[in-house]
JSON list of C-alpha atoms in Angstrom, two decimals:
[
{"chain": "A", "resi": 22, "resn": "SER", "atom": "CA", "xyz": [-73.05, 3.59, -72.36]},
{"chain": "A", "resi": 23, "resn": "GLN", "atom": "CA", "xyz": [-73.73, -0.13, -72.27]},
{"chain": "A", "resi": 24, "resn": "LYS", "atom": "CA", "xyz": [-75.04, -1.73, -75.44]},
{"chain": "A", "resi": 25, "resn": "ILE", "atom": "CA", "xyz": [-75.97, -5.20, -76.65]},
{"chain": "A", "resi": 26, "resn": "GLU", "atom": "CA", "xyz": [-76.31, -5.25, -80.43]},
{"chain": "A", "resi": 27, "resn": "GLN", "atom": "CA", "xyz": [-77.95, -7.93, -82.51]},
{"chain": "A", "resi": 28, "resn": "ASN", "atom": "CA", "xyz": [-78.65, -7.61, -86.22]},
{"chain": "A", "resi": 29, "resn": "SER", "atom": "CA", "xyz": [-82.06, -5.98, -86.45]},
{"chain": "A", "resi": 30, "resn": "GLU", "atom": "CA", "xyz": [-82.64, -7.23, -89.99]},
{"chain": "A", "resi": 31, "resn": "ALA", "atom": "CA", "xyz": [-84.11, -10.69, -90.41]},
{"chain": "A", "resi": 32, "resn": "LEU", "atom": "CA", "xyz": [-81.76, -13.42, -91.57]},
{"chain": "A", "resi": 33, "resn": "ASN", "atom": "CA", "xyz": [-83.17, -15.45, -94.46]},
{"chain": "A", "resi": 34, "resn": "ILE", "atom": "CA", "xyz": [-81.52, -18.76, -95.31]},
{"chain": "A", "resi": 35, "resn": "GLN", "atom": "CA", "xyz": [-82.36, -21.96, -97.12]},
{"chain": "A", "resi": 36, "resn": "GLU", "atom": "CA", "xyz": [-83.07, -25.21, -95.38]},
{"chain": "A", "resi": 37, "resn": "GLY", "atom": "CA", "xyz": [-79.94, -27.26, -94.80]},
{"chain": "A", "resi": 38, "resn": "LYS", "atom": "CA", "xyz": [-77.60, -24.26, -94.60]},
{"chain": "A", "resi": 39, "resn": "THR", "atom": "CA", "xyz": [-75.85, -23.01, -91.48]},
{"chain": "A", "resi": 40, "resn": "ALA", "atom": "CA", "xyz": [-77.35, -19.93, -89.85]},
{"chain": "A", "resi": 41, "resn": "THR", "atom": "CA", "xyz": [-74.97, -17.60, -88.00]},
{"chain": "A", "resi": 42, "resn": "LEU", "atom": "CA", "xyz": [-76.29, -14.91, -85.69]},
{"chain": "A", "resi": 43, "resn": "THR", "atom": "CA", "xyz": [-74.15, -12.22, -84.06]},
{"chain": "A", "resi": 44, "resn": "CYS", "atom": "CA", "xyz": [-74.25, -10.58, -80.65]},
{"chain": "A", "resi": 45, "resn": "ASN", "atom": "CA", "xyz": [-71.88, -7.66, -79.97]},
{"chain": "A", "resi": 46, "resn": "TYR", "atom": "CA", "xyz": [-71.61, -5.84, -76.68]},
{"chain": "A", "resi": 47, "resn": "THR", "atom": "CA", "xyz": [-70.05, -2.61, -75.39]},
{"chain": "A", "resi": 48, "resn": "ASN", "atom": "CA", "xyz": [-69.05, -1.62, -71.87]},
{"chain": "A", "resi": 49, "resn": "TYR", "atom": "CA", "xyz": [-69.92, -4.96, -70.30]},
{"chain": "A", "resi": 50, "resn": "SER", "atom": "CA", "xyz": [-67.70, -7.42, -68.47]},
{"chain": "A", "resi": 51, "resn": "PRO", "atom": "CA", "xyz": [-69.98, -10.42, -68.77]},
{"chain": "A", "resi": 52, "resn": "ALA", "atom": "CA", "xyz": [-69.65, -13.34, -66.40]},
{"chain": "A", "resi": 53, "resn": "TYR", "atom": "CA", "xyz": [-71.60, -15.33, -68.96]},
{"chain": "A", "resi": 54, "resn": "LEU", "atom": "CA", "xyz": [-73.76, -15.00, -72.04]},
{"chain": "A", "resi": 55, "resn": "GLN", "atom": "CA", "xyz": [-76.98, -16.87, -72.84]},
{"chain": "A", "resi": 56, "resn": "TRP", "atom": "CA", "xyz": [-78.95, -17.47, -76.01]},
{"chain": "A", "resi": 57, "resn": "TYR", "atom": "CA", "xyz": [-82.74, -17.83, -76.04]},
{"chain": "A", "resi": 58, "resn": "ARG", "atom": "CA", "xyz": [-85.27, -18.65, -78.72]},
{"chain": "A", "resi": 59, "resn": "GLN", "atom": "CA", "xyz": [-88.61, -16.81, -78.85]},
{"chain": "A", "resi": 60, "resn": "ASP", "atom": "CA", "xyz": [-91.59, -17.72, -81.00]},
{"chain": "A", "resi": 61, "resn": "PRO", "atom": "CA", "xyz": [-94.31, -15.10, -81.73]},
{"chain": "A", "resi": 62, "resn": "GLY", "atom": "CA", "xyz": [-96.56, -14.50, -78.73]},
{"chain": "A", "resi": 63, "resn": "ARG", "atom": "CA", "xyz": [-94.57, -16.85, -76.49]},
{"chain": "A", "resi": 64, "resn": "GLY", "atom": "CA", "xyz": [-91.97, -16.45, -73.76]},
{"chain": "A", "resi": 65, "resn": "PRO", "atom": "CA", "xyz": [-88.26, -16.97, -74.50]},
{"chain": "A", "resi": 66, "resn": "VAL", "atom": "CA", "xyz": [-86.85, -20.49, -74.20]},
{"chain": "A", "resi": 67, "resn": "PHE", "atom": "CA", "xyz": [-83.30, -21.07, -72.97]},
{"chain": "A", "resi": 68, "resn": "LEU", "atom": "CA", "xyz": [-80.91, -22.66, -75.46]},
{"chain": "A", "resi": 69, "resn": "LEU", "atom": "CA", "xyz": [-77.28, -22.32, -74.36]},
{"chain": "A", "resi": 70, "resn": "LEU", "atom": "CA", "xyz": [-75.09, -20.62, -71.76]},
{"chain": "A", "resi": 71, "resn": "ILE", "atom": "CA", "xyz": [-71.39, -19.89, -72.25]},
{"chain": "A", "resi": 72, "resn": "ARG", "atom": "CA", "xyz": [-69.11, -18.55, -69.52]},
{"chain": "A", "resi": 73, "resn": "GLU", "atom": "CA", "xyz": [-66.39, -15.92, -69.88]},
{"chain": "A", "resi": 74, "resn": "ASN", "atom": "CA", "xyz": [-63.62, -18.53, -69.67]},
{"chain": "A", "resi": 75, "resn": "GLU", "atom": "CA", "xyz": [-65.18, -20.76, -72.35]},
{"chain": "A", "resi": 76, "resn": "LYS", "atom": "CA", "xyz": [-64.52, -20.30, -76.06]},
{"chain": "A", "resi": 77, "resn": "GLU", "atom": "CA", "xyz": [-67.15, -22.61, -77.51]},
{"chain": "A", "resi": 78, "resn": "LYS", "atom": "CA", "xyz": [-70.20, -24.63, -76.46]},
{"chain": "A", "resi": 79, "resn": "ARG", "atom": "CA", "xyz": [-72.21, -27.14, -78.46]},
{"chain": "A", "resi": 80, "resn": "LYS", "atom": "CA", "xyz": [-75.61, -28.74, -78.11]},
{"chain": "A", "resi": 81, "resn": "GLU", "atom": "CA", "xyz": [-76.90, -30.95, -80.90]},
{"chain": "A", "resi": 82, "resn": "ARG", "atom": "CA", "xyz": [-77.10, -28.67, -84.00]},
{"chain": "A", "resi": 83, "resn": "LEU", "atom": "CA", "xyz": [-76.33, -25.54, -82.01]},
{"chain": "A", "resi": 84, "resn": "LYS", "atom": "CA", "xyz": [-72.92, -23.97, -81.41]},
{"chain": "A", "resi": 85, "resn": "VAL", "atom": "CA", "xyz": [-72.03, -20.80, -79.52]},
{"chain": "A", "resi": 86, "resn": "THR", "atom": "CA", "xyz": [-68.68, -19.04, -79.48]},
{"chain": "A", "resi": 87, "resn": "PHE", "atom": "CA", "xyz": [-67.61, -16.30, -77.09]},
{"chain": "A", "resi": 88, "resn": "ASP", "atom": "CA", "xyz": [-64.73, -13.91, -77.79]},
{"chain": "A", "resi": 89, "resn": "THR", "atom": "CA", "xyz": [-64.23, -11.51, -74.87]},
{"chain": "A", "resi": 90, "resn": "THR", "atom": "CA", "xyz": [-61.47, -9.67, -76.78]},
{"chain": "A", "resi": 91, "resn": "LEU", "atom": "CA", "xyz": [-63.76, -8.91, -79.73]},
{"chain": "A", "resi": 92, "resn": "LYS", "atom": "CA", "xyz": [-66.69, -8.56, -77.31]},
{"chain": "A", "resi": 93, "resn": "GLN", "atom": "CA", "xyz": [-68.74, -10.82, -79.52]},
{"chain": "A", "resi": 94, "resn": "SER", "atom": "CA", "xyz": [-70.69, -14.06, -79.46]},
{"chain": "A", "resi": 95, "resn": "LEU", "atom": "CA", "xyz": [-71.67, -16.05, -82.53]},
{"chain": "A", "resi": 96, "resn": "PHE", "atom": "CA", "xyz": [-74.61, -18.45, -82.53]},
{"chain": "A", "resi": 97, "resn": "HIS", "atom": "CA", "xyz": [-74.67, -21.15, -85.21]},
{"chain": "A", "resi": 98, "resn": "ILE", "atom": "CA", "xyz": [-77.46, -23.52, -86.24]},
{"chain": "A", "resi": 99, "resn": "THR", "atom": "CA", "xyz": [-76.20, -26.22, -88.59]},
{"chain": "A", "resi": 100, "resn": "ALA", "atom": "CA", "xyz": [-78.44, -28.09, -91.04]},
{"chain": "A", "resi": 101, "resn": "SER", "atom": "CA", "xyz": [-81.15, -25.51, -90.43]},
{"chain": "A", "resi": 102, "resn": "GLN", "atom": "CA", "xyz": [-84.82, -26.47, -90.73]},
{"chain": "A", "resi": 103, "resn": "PRO", "atom": "CA", "xyz": [-87.99, -24.40, -91.25]},
{"chain": "A", "resi": 104, "resn": "ALA", "atom": "CA", "xyz": [-88.88, -25.25, -87.63]},
{"chain": "A", "resi": 105, "resn": "ASP", "atom": "CA", "xyz": [-85.81, -23.22, -86.56]},
{"chain": "A", "resi": 106, "resn": "SER", "atom": "CA", "xyz": [-87.55, -20.05, -87.75]},
{"chain": "A", "resi": 107, "resn": "ALA", "atom": "CA", "xyz": [-87.91, -17.80, -84.70]},
{"chain": "A", "resi": 108, "resn": "THR", "atom": "CA", "xyz": [-86.35, -14.78, -83.00]},
{"chain": "A", "resi": 109, "resn": "TYR", "atom": "CA", "xyz": [-83.08, -15.47, -81.20]},
{"chain": "A", "resi": 110, "resn": "LEU", "atom": "CA", "xyz": [-82.10, -13.33, -78.22]},
{"chain": "A", "resi": 111, "resn": "CYS", "atom": "CA", "xyz": [-78.71, -13.00, -76.60]},
{"chain": "A", "resi": 112, "resn": "ALA", "atom": "CA", "xyz": [-78.48, -11.98, -72.95]},
{"chain": "A", "resi": 113, "resn": "LEU", "atom": "CA", "xyz": [-75.56, -10.98, -70.72]},
{"chain": "A", "resi": 114, "resn": "GLN", "atom": "CA", "xyz": [-74.99, -11.13, -67.01]},
{"chain": "A", "resi": 115, "resn": "ASN", "atom": "CA", "xyz": [-72.43, -8.56, -65.97]},
{"chain": "A", "resi": 116, "resn": "SER", "atom": "CA", "xyz": [-69.78, -9.70, -63.47]},
{"chain": "A", "resi": 117, "resn": "GLY", "atom": "CA", "xyz": [-70.85, -8.85, -59.95]},
{"chain": "A", "resi": 118, "resn": "TYR", "atom": "CA", "xyz": [-74.51, -8.50, -60.84]},
{"chain": "A", "resi": 119, "resn": "SER", "atom": "CA", "xyz": [-77.28, -11.07, -60.76]},
{"chain": "A", "resi": 120, "resn": "THR", "atom": "CA", "xyz": [-79.51, -9.55, -63.45]},
{"chain": "A", "resi": 121, "resn": "LEU", "atom": "CA", "xyz": [-79.66, -10.48, -67.12]},
{"chain": "A", "resi": 122, "resn": "THR", "atom": "CA", "xyz": [-79.76, -7.87, -69.90]},
{"chain": "A", "resi": 123, "resn": "PHE", "atom": "CA", "xyz": [-81.24, -8.89, -73.26]},
{"chain": "A", "resi": 124, "resn": "GLY", "atom": "CA", "xyz": [-80.50, -7.75, -76.78]},
{"chain": "A", "resi": 125, "resn": "LYS", "atom": "CA", "xyz": [-83.34, -6.91, -79.17]},
{"chain": "A", "resi": 126, "resn": "GLY", "atom": "CA", "xyz": [-83.07, -10.25, -80.95]},
{"chain": "A", "resi": 127, "resn": "THR", "atom": "CA", "xyz": [-82.61, -11.33, -84.55]},
{"chain": "A", "resi": 128, "resn": "MET", "atom": "CA", "xyz": [-85.38, -13.01, -86.53]},
{"chain": "A", "resi": 129, "resn": "LEU", "atom": "CA", "xyz": [-84.31, -16.11, -88.46]},
{"chain": "A", "resi": 130, "resn": "LEU", "atom": "CA", "xyz": [-86.39, -17.34, -91.40]},
{"chain": "A", "resi": 131, "resn": "VAL", "atom": "CA", "xyz": [-85.52, -20.74, -92.86]},
{"chain": "A", "resi": 132, "resn": "SER", "atom": "CA", "xyz": [-87.10, -21.46, -96.24]},
{"chain": "A", "resi": 133, "resn": "PRO", "atom": "CA", "xyz": [-87.83, -25.01, -97.45]},
{"chain": "B", "resi": 18, "resn": "GLU", "atom": "CA", "xyz": [-92.13, -30.91, -67.34]},
{"chain": "B", "resi": 19, "resn": "ALA", "atom": "CA", "xyz": [-92.61, -28.08, -64.83]},
{"chain": "B", "resi": 20, "resn": "GLU", "atom": "CA", "xyz": [-93.57, -24.71, -66.28]},
{"chain": "B", "resi": 21, "resn": "VAL", "atom": "CA", "xyz": [-94.01, -21.14, -65.16]},
{"chain": "B", "resi": 22, "resn": "ALA", "atom": "CA", "xyz": [-97.70, -20.24, -65.12]},
{"chain": "B", "resi": 23, "resn": "GLN", "atom": "CA", "xyz": [-99.06, -16.76, -65.84]},
{"chain": "B", "resi": 24, "resn": "SER", "atom": "CA", "xyz": [-102.54, -15.34, -65.95]},
{"chain": "B", "resi": 25, "resn": "PRO", "atom": "CA", "xyz": [-104.33, -13.82, -67.64]},
{"chain": "B", "resi": 26, "resn": "ARG", "atom": "CA", "xyz": [-102.83, -14.49, -71.07]},
{"chain": "B", "resi": 27, "resn": "TYR", "atom": "CA", "xyz": [-104.46, -11.40, -72.52]},
{"chain": "B", "resi": 28, "resn": "LYS", "atom": "CA", "xyz": [-105.76, -8.24, -70.90]},
{"chain": "B", "resi": 29, "resn": "ILE", "atom": "CA", "xyz": [-107.44, -5.23, -72.49]},
{"chain": "B", "resi": 30, "resn": "THR", "atom": "CA", "xyz": [-108.05, -2.23, -70.28]},
{"chain": "B", "resi": 31, "resn": "GLU", "atom": "CA", "xyz": [-108.72, 1.46, -70.56]},
{"chain": "B", "resi": 32, "resn": "LYS", "atom": "CA", "xyz": [-106.17, 4.02, -69.47]},
{"chain": "B", "resi": 33, "resn": "SER", "atom": "CA", "xyz": [-106.37, 5.06, -65.82]},
{"chain": "B", "resi": 34, "resn": "GLN", "atom": "CA", "xyz": [-107.72, 1.64, -64.83]},
{"chain": "B", "resi": 35, "resn": "ALA", "atom": "CA", "xyz": [-105.86, -0.78, -62.54]},
{"chain": "B", "resi": 36, "resn": "VAL", "atom": "CA", "xyz": [-104.54, -4.11, -63.84]},
{"chain": "B", "resi": 37, "resn": "ALA", "atom": "CA", "xyz": [-102.89, -7.06, -62.10]},
{"chain": "B", "resi": 38, "resn": "PHE", "atom": "CA", "xyz": [-100.90, -9.99, -63.42]},
{"chain": "B", "resi": 39, "resn": "TRP", "atom": "CA", "xyz": [-100.17, -13.23, -61.62]},
{"chain": "B", "resi": 40, "resn": "CYS", "atom": "CA", "xyz": [-97.21, -15.58, -61.86]},
{"chain": "B", "resi": 41, "resn": "ASP", "atom": "CA", "xyz": [-96.58, -19.02, -60.37]},
{"chain": "B", "resi": 42, "resn": "PRO", "atom": "CA", "xyz": [-92.91, -20.03, -60.79]},
{"chain": "B", "resi": 43, "resn": "ILE", "atom": "CA", "xyz": [-91.54, -23.52, -61.11]},
{"chain": "B", "resi": 44, "resn": "SER", "atom": "CA", "xyz": [-91.75, -25.25, -57.75]},
{"chain": "B", "resi": 45, "resn": "GLY", "atom": "CA", "xyz": [-88.61, -24.76, -55.70]},
{"chain": "B", "resi": 46, "resn": "HIS", "atom": "CA", "xyz": [-87.29, -21.82, -57.72]},
{"chain": "B", "resi": 47, "resn": "ALA", "atom": "CA", "xyz": [-86.20, -19.11, -55.29]},
{"chain": "B", "resi": 48, "resn": "THR", "atom": "CA", "xyz": [-85.62, -16.37, -57.86]},
{"chain": "B", "resi": 49, "resn": "LEU", "atom": "CA", "xyz": [-88.49, -14.75, -59.72]},
{"chain": "B", "resi": 50, "resn": "TYR", "atom": "CA", "xyz": [-88.32, -12.05, -62.39]},
{"chain": "B", "resi": 51, "resn": "TRP", "atom": "CA", "xyz": [-90.84, -9.76, -64.05]},
{"chain": "B", "resi": 52, "resn": "TYR", "atom": "CA", "xyz": [-89.93, -8.41, -67.49]},
{"chain": "B", "resi": 53, "resn": "ARG", "atom": "CA", "xyz": [-91.68, -6.08, -69.92]},
{"chain": "B", "resi": 54, "resn": "GLN", "atom": "CA", "xyz": [-91.23, -6.67, -73.64]},
{"chain": "B", "resi": 55, "resn": "ILE", "atom": "CA", "xyz": [-92.30, -4.14, -76.22]},
{"chain": "B", "resi": 56, "resn": "LEU", "atom": "CA", "xyz": [-92.84, -5.47, -79.75]},
{"chain": "B", "resi": 57, "resn": "GLY", "atom": "CA", "xyz": [-89.53, -5.71, -81.59]},
{"chain": "B", "resi": 58, "resn": "GLN", "atom": "CA", "xyz": [-87.46, -5.28, -78.43]},
{"chain": "B", "resi": 59, "resn": "GLY", "atom": "CA", "xyz": [-85.84, -7.67, -75.97]},
{"chain": "B", "resi": 60, "resn": "PRO", "atom": "CA", "xyz": [-87.28, -8.26, -72.50]},
{"chain": "B", "resi": 61, "resn": "GLU", "atom": "CA", "xyz": [-86.44, -5.51, -69.97]},
{"chain": "B", "resi": 62, "resn": "LEU", "atom": "CA", "xyz": [-86.21, -6.42, -66.30]},
{"chain": "B", "resi": 63, "resn": "LEU", "atom": "CA", "xyz": [-88.73, -4.68, -64.08]},
{"chain": "B", "resi": 64, "resn": "VAL", "atom": "CA", "xyz": [-88.14, -6.45, -60.77]},
{"chain": "B", "resi": 65, "resn": "GLN", "atom": "CA", "xyz": [-86.23, -9.44, -59.39]},
{"chain": "B", "resi": 66, "resn": "PHE", "atom": "CA", "xyz": [-87.14, -11.33, -56.21]},
{"chain": "B", "resi": 67, "resn": "GLN", "atom": "CA", "xyz": [-85.01, -13.69, -54.18]},
{"chain": "B", "resi": 68, "resn": "ASP", "atom": "CA", "xyz": [-87.59, -15.59, -52.14]},
{"chain": "B", "resi": 69, "resn": "GLU", "atom": "CA", "xyz": [-89.86, -12.81, -50.82]},
{"chain": "B", "resi": 70, "resn": "SER", "atom": "CA", "xyz": [-87.22, -10.06, -50.98]},
{"chain": "B", "resi": 71, "resn": "VAL", "atom": "CA", "xyz": [-86.72, -7.59, -53.80]},
{"chain": "B", "resi": 72, "resn": "VAL", "atom": "CA", "xyz": [-83.18, -7.87, -55.23]},
{"chain": "B", "resi": 73, "resn": "ASP", "atom": "CA", "xyz": [-83.50, -5.29, -57.99]},
{"chain": "B", "resi": 74, "resn": "ASP", "atom": "CA", "xyz": [-86.38, -2.96, -58.83]},
{"chain": "B", "resi": 75, "resn": "SER", "atom": "CA", "xyz": [-84.32, -0.12, -60.26]},
{"chain": "B", "resi": 76, "resn": "GLN", "atom": "CA", "xyz": [-86.26, -0.17, -63.56]},
{"chain": "B", "resi": 77, "resn": "LEU", "atom": "CA", "xyz": [-89.72, -0.46, -62.01]},
{"chain": "B", "resi": 78, "resn": "PRO", "atom": "CA", "xyz": [-91.76, 2.77, -62.43]},
{"chain": "B", "resi": 79, "resn": "LYS", "atom": "CA", "xyz": [-92.69, 2.91, -58.78]},
{"chain": "B", "resi": 80, "resn": "ASP", "atom": "CA", "xyz": [-95.22, 5.71, -59.15]},
{"chain": "B", "resi": 81, "resn": "ARG", "atom": "CA", "xyz": [-97.60, 3.32, -60.90]},
{"chain": "B", "resi": 82, "resn": "PHE", "atom": "CA", "xyz": [-96.14, -0.20, -60.74]},
{"chain": "B", "resi": 83, "resn": "SER", "atom": "CA", "xyz": [-95.92, -2.47, -57.70]},
{"chain": "B", "resi": 84, "resn": "ALA", "atom": "CA", "xyz": [-94.86, -6.08, -57.26]},
{"chain": "B", "resi": 85, "resn": "GLU", "atom": "CA", "xyz": [-95.07, -8.47, -54.39]},
{"chain": "B", "resi": 86, "resn": "ARG", "atom": "CA", "xyz": [-94.14, -12.04, -53.56]},
{"chain": "B", "resi": 87, "resn": "LEU", "atom": "CA", "xyz": [-95.47, -12.30, -50.04]},
{"chain": "B", "resi": 88, "resn": "LYS", "atom": "CA", "xyz": [-94.80, -15.97, -49.28]},
{"chain": "B", "resi": 89, "resn": "GLY", "atom": "CA", "xyz": [-91.83, -16.34, -51.59]},
{"chain": "B", "resi": 90, "resn": "VAL", "atom": "CA", "xyz": [-93.79, -18.46, -54.05]},
{"chain": "B", "resi": 91, "resn": "ASP", "atom": "CA", "xyz": [-96.25, -16.83, -56.48]},
{"chain": "B", "resi": 92, "resn": "SER", "atom": "CA", "xyz": [-96.12, -13.15, -57.37]},
{"chain": "B", "resi": 93, "resn": "THR", "atom": "CA", "xyz": [-98.38, -10.33, -58.49]},
{"chain": "B", "resi": 94, "resn": "LEU", "atom": "CA", "xyz": [-97.46, -7.32, -60.62]},
{"chain": "B", "resi": 95, "resn": "LYS", "atom": "CA", "xyz": [-99.87, -4.38, -60.53]},
{"chain": "B", "resi": 96, "resn": "ILE", "atom": "CA", "xyz": [-100.21, -1.24, -62.60]},
{"chain": "B", "resi": 97, "resn": "GLN", "atom": "CA", "xyz": [-102.33, 1.62, -61.33]},
{"chain": "B", "resi": 98, "resn": "PRO", "atom": "CA", "xyz": [-103.24, 3.70, -63.24]},
{"chain": "B", "resi": 99, "resn": "ALA", "atom": "CA", "xyz": [-102.48, 2.11, -66.61]},
{"chain": "B", "resi": 100, "resn": "GLU", "atom": "CA", "xyz": [-101.21, 4.39, -69.39]},
{"chain": "B", "resi": 101, "resn": "LEU", "atom": "CA", "xyz": [-101.21, 3.91, -73.15]},
{"chain": "B", "resi": 102, "resn": "GLY", "atom": "CA", "xyz": [-97.43, 3.37, -73.11]},
{"chain": "B", "resi": 103, "resn": "ASP", "atom": "CA", "xyz": [-97.84, 0.36, -70.83]},
{"chain": "B", "resi": 104, "resn": "SER", "atom": "CA", "xyz": [-99.13, -1.77, -73.71]},
{"chain": "B", "resi": 105, "resn": "ALA", "atom": "CA", "xyz": [-96.63, -4.62, -73.95]},
{"chain": "B", "resi": 106, "resn": "MET", "atom": "CA", "xyz": [-96.02, -8.28, -73.13]},
{"chain": "B", "resi": 107, "resn": "TYR", "atom": "CA", "xyz": [-95.35, -8.86, -69.43]},
{"chain": "B", "resi": 108, "resn": "LEU", "atom": "CA", "xyz": [-93.18, -11.91, -68.86]},
{"chain": "B", "resi": 109, "resn": "CYS", "atom": "CA", "xyz": [-92.48, -13.78, -65.66]},
{"chain": "B", "resi": 110, "resn": "ALA", "atom": "CA", "xyz": [-89.45, -16.03, -65.29]},
{"chain": "B", "resi": 111, "resn": "SER", "atom": "CA", "xyz": [-87.94, -18.11, -62.51]},
{"chain": "B", "resi": 112, "resn": "SER", "atom": "CA", "xyz": [-84.59, -19.72, -61.82]},
{"chain": "B", "resi": 113, "resn": "GLY", "atom": "CA", "xyz": [-83.29, -22.25, -59.33]},
{"chain": "B", "resi": 114, "resn": "GLN", "atom": "CA", "xyz": [-79.76, -23.37, -58.60]},
{"chain": "B", "resi": 115, "resn": "THR", "atom": "CA", "xyz": [-78.48, -22.59, -62.10]},
{"chain": "B", "resi": 116, "resn": "ASP", "atom": "CA", "xyz": [-78.35, -19.30, -64.01]},
{"chain": "B", "resi": 117, "resn": "THR", "atom": "CA", "xyz": [-80.92, -20.50, -66.55]},
{"chain": "B", "resi": 118, "resn": "GLN", "atom": "CA", "xyz": [-84.18, -18.57, -66.53]},
{"chain": "B", "resi": 119, "resn": "TYR", "atom": "CA", "xyz": [-87.45, -20.31, -67.37]},
{"chain": "B", "resi": 120, "resn": "PHE", "atom": "CA", "xyz": [-90.10, -18.03, -68.83]},
{"chain": "B", "resi": 121, "resn": "GLY", "atom": "CA", "xyz": [-93.85, -18.23, -68.68]},
{"chain": "B", "resi": 122, "resn": "PRO", "atom": "CA", "xyz": [-96.12, -17.62, -71.70]},
{"chain": "B", "resi": 123, "resn": "GLY", "atom": "CA", "xyz": [-96.56, -13.95, -70.83]},
{"chain": "B", "resi": 124, "resn": "THR", "atom": "CA", "xyz": [-99.53, -11.61, -70.47]},
{"chain": "B", "resi": 125, "resn": "ARG", "atom": "CA", "xyz": [-100.29, -9.42, -73.47]},
{"chain": "B", "resi": 126, "resn": "LEU", "atom": "CA", "xyz": [-101.58, -6.06, -72.16]},
{"chain": "B", "resi": 127, "resn": "THR", "atom": "CA", "xyz": [-103.39, -3.61, -74.40]},
{"chain": "B", "resi": 128, "resn": "VAL", "atom": "CA", "xyz": [-104.27, -0.20, -72.95]},
{"chain": "B", "resi": 129, "resn": "LEU", "atom": "CA", "xyz": [-106.93, 1.73, -74.87]}
]
C-alpha cells in the first residue's frame, strides 16, 4: 500500500540550530514533492516544491533535498527561530495524477 | 495579497442536521480543492474541481456529502446528515497555472 511517513514525534531544538525533518514514502512515483507549514487552527502555507529530477532546492533559510532512490525528502531550516515553531507537512503528487497526498506532519518546537 | 476565503470559520451542529461550507478561491484560479483534516492528521482530499467540472471525488462519501462549483468560481460543500465522525477542519484550496496550492483558513466543524 502507499504510505507517506513523517516523524510523528515533535522535534525540539534550540534557537540557532538547524532543524531537519524527514519525509519517507512507499509505493509512489512522485512527479514532485511539496513542503507546507501549518500553524494551529490555520490552513497550510506553501513553502517549497522540488521535482523528481531535482536533488536540492533552497529558499532563504530553507533547504529541501529529494532522493528518489532512497524515497526520501529532507527539509532543513537553518538558524532556526522560535517563530519557526509549527507543523510541517510534506505532500506528493504521483506521476500521471493531478491530486496531492499529504503526510501527517511533524511538529517543530524551537526554544529560545 | 489575494487569499482564499472560507465561511463560516466555526460551525457547531447536532448530528443528523445539514451543514454547508462556502469557499471563494483566488481570482483566476481554475482548480479548487476541498480537504478534510482530522486533528493530528494531514489534509485528505475530498473533491477536486477544474473550473465547474469534478476531476476527482473518489474519497467523497457521496451518501452524505455533496459539492458544487456551478459557475466555476466559488464552491459549496454540504453534509447531510452530519455524523459525529464528521467533526474536523474542512479546508478549501485553489491553484492556478502552477502546482502550488493556496489554502483558506478552514472551517472547524463540531458535531454534537
